[in-house]
Short mmCIF file of C-alpha atoms in Angstrom, two decimals:
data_model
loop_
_atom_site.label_atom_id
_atom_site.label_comp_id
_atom_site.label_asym_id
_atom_site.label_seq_id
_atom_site.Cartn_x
_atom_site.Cartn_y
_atom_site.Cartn_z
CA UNK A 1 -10.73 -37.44 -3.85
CA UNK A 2 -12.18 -34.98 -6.29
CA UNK A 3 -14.23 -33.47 -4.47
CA UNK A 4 -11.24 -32.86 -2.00
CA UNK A 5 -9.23 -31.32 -4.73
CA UNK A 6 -12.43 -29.18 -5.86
CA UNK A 7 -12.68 -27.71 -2.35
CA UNK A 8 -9.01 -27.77 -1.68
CA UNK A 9 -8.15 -25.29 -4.53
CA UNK A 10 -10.19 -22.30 -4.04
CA UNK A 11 -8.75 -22.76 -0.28
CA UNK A 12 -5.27 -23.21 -1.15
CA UNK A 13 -6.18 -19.90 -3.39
CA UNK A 14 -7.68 -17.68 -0.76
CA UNK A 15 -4.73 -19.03 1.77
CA UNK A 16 -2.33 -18.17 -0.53
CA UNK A 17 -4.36 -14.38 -1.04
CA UNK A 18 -4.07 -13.91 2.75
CA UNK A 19 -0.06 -15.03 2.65
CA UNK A 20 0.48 -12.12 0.26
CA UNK A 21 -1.61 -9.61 2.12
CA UNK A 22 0.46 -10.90 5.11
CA UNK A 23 3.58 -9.77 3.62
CA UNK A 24 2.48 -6.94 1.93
CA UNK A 25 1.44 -5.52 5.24
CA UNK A 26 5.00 -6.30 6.62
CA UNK A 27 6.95 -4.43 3.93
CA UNK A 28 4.56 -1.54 4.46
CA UNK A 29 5.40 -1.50 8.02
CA UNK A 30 9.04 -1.61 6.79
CA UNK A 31 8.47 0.97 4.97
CA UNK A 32 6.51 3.42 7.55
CA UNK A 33 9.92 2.84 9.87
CA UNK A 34 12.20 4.21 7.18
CA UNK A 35 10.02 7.09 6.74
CA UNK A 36 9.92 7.65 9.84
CA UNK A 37 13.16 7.46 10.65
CA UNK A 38 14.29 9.55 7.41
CA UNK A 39 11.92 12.31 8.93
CA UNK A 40 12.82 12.56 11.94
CA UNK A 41 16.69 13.03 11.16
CA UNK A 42 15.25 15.56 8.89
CA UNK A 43 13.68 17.45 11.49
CA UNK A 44 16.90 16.85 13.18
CA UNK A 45 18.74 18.96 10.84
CA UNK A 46 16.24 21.62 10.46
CA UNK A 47 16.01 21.84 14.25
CA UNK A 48 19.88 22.10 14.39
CA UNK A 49 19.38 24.70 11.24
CA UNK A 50 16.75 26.74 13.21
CA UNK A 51 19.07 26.52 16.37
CA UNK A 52 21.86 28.17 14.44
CA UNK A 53 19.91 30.75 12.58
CA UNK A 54 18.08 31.73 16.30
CA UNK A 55 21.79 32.47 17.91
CA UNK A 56 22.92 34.16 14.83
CA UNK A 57 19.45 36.27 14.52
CA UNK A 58 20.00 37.43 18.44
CA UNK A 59 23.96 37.98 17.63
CA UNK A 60 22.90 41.02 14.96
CA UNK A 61 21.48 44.23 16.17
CA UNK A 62 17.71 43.98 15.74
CA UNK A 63 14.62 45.94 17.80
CA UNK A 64 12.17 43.78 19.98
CA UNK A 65 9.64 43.67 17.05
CA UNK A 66 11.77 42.03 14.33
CA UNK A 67 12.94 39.44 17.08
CA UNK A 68 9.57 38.54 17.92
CA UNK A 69 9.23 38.27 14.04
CA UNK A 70 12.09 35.80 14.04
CA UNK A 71 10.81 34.05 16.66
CA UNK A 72 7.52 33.12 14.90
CA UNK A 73 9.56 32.51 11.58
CA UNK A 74 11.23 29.90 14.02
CA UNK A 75 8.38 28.40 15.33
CA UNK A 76 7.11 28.11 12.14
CA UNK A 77 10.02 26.25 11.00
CA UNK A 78 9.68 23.84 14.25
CA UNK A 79 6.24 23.45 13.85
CA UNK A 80 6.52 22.49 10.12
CA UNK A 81 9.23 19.61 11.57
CA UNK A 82 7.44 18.07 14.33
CA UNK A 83 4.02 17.67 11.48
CA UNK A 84 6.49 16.01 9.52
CA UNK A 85 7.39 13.42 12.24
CA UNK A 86 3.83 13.02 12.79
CA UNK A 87 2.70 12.44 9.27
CA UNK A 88 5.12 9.69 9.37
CA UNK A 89 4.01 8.24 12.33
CA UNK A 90 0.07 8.39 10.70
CA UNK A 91 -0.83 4.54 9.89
CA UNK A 92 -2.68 4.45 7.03
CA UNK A 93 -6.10 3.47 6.93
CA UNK A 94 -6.88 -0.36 7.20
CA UNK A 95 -8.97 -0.93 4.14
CA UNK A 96 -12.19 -3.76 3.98
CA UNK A 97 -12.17 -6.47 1.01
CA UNK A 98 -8.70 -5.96 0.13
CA UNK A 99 -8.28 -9.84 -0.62
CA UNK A 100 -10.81 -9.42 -3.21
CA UNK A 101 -10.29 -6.27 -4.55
CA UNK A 102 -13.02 -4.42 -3.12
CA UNK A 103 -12.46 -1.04 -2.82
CA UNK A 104 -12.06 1.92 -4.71
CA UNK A 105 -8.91 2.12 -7.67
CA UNK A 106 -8.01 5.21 -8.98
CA UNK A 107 -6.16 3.79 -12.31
CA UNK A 108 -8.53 2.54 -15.43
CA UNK A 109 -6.02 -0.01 -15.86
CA UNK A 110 -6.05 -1.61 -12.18
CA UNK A 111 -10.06 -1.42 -12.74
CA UNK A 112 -9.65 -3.52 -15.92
CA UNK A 113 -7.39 -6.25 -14.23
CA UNK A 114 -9.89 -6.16 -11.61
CA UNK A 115 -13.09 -7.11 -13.79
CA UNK A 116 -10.92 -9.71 -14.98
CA UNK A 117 -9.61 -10.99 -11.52
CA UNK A 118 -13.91 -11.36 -11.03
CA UNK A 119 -14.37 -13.00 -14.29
CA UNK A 120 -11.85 -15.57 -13.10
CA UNK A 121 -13.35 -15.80 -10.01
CA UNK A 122 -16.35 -16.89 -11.65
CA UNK A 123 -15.34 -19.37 -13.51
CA UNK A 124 -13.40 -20.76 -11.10
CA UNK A 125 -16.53 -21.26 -8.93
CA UNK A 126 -18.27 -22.49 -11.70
CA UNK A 127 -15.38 -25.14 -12.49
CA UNK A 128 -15.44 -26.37 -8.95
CA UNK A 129 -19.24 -27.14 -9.32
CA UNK A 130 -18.85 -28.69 -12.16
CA UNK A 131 -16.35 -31.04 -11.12
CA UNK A 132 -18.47 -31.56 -8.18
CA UNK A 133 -21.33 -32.77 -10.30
CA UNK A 134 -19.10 -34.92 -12.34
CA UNK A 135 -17.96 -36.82 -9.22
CA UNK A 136 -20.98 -39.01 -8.58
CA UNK A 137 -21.69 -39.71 -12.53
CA UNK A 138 -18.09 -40.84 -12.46
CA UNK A 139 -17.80 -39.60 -15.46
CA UNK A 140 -15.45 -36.89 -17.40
CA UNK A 141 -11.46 -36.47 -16.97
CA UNK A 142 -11.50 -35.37 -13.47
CA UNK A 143 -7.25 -34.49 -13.97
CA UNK A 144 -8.05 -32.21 -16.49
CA UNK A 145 -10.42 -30.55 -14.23
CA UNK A 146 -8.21 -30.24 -11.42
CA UNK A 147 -5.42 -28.74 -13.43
CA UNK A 148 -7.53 -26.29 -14.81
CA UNK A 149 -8.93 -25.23 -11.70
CA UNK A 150 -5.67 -25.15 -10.21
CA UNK A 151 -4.61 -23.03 -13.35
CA UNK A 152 -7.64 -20.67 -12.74
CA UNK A 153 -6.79 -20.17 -9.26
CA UNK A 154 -3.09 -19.34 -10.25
CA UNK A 155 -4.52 -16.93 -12.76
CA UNK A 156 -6.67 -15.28 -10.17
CA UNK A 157 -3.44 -14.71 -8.00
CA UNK A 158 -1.71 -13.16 -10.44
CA UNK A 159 -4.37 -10.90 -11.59
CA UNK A 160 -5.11 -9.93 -8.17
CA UNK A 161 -1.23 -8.87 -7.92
CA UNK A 162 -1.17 -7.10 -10.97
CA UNK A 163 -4.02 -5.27 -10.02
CA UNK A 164 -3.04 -4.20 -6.83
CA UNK A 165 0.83 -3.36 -8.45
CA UNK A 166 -1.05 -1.46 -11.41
CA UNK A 167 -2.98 0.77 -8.73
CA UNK A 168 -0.36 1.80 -6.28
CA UNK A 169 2.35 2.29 -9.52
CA UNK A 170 2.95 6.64 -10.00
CA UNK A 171 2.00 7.49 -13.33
CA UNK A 172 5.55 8.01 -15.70
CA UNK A 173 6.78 12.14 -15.06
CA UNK A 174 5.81 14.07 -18.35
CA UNK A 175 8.75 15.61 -19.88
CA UNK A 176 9.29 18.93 -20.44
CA UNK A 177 8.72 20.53 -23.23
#
């Protein structure tokens, strides 16, 4: 039965690591179709807002060289508001070793949570051998064991959550002076 629980647990951990990666991939998909629809009824409006400013270009006397002028102002403007609708439509790149934390943070803080989120890793390997080893001696409070490995593997969730939180957080506005 202990040995059950002592394989069980980091299991149940990485299970419960690929649940949250599961739904953190769903709100980001969520997310892309907002943007996506909040750009493109932004390039609705600046298409309608191009539209108007074309007719009422044409409507006031100008030569052939100042229209053509316009005219690339205008494509400008459209070009600017179809890359919008593209960026949105972009899906962002799929990274490796995201259930352990293995690629690159860019805030000291979400590094620091990370050595930590390792350090608990390790030591919840190195409970579940112990309490491997103390199975055949029959020996040792094997409840106390399995509580703190299940502790350790509830610890390495949240660290790996606050880790991944303290990363993609924007750094507080500076105020003015």
């Amino acid at each position: 039965m202990a040995v059950a629980v002592a394989l069980l647990v980091p299991l149940a951990t990485a299970f419960a690591g690929v649940l949250t990666l599961i739904v953190q991939d769903w709100r980001q998909r969520k997310s892309r179709a907002d943007r996506r629809r909040l750009a493109l009824e932004d390039a609705t409006r600046q298409v309608a807002f191009v539209t108007e400013w074309w007719t009422t270009r044409q409507l006031l006397p100008s030569t052939p060289e100042s229209l053509q002028e316009a005219a690339a102002v205008a494509q400008g403007w459209l070009n600017e508001a179809s890359a919008r609708v593209d960026a949105a439509d972009e899906l962002p790149a799929v990274q490796r070793g995201r259930l352990l934390l293995l690629y690159r943070f860019q805030k000291r803080l979400a590094k620091a949570i990370r050595v930590g989120f390792f350090a608990v890793l390790g030591v919840m390997t190195w409970a579940s051998y112990s309490l491997v080893g103390t199975v055949p001696e029959g020996g040792g409070d094997l409840g106390a064991q399995v509580v703190f490995l299940v502790a350790l593997g509830v610890v390495a969730l949240l660290l790996r959550s606050w880790a991944v939180s303290a990363d993609s957080t924007s750094p507080d506005p500076v105020p003015p002076a």
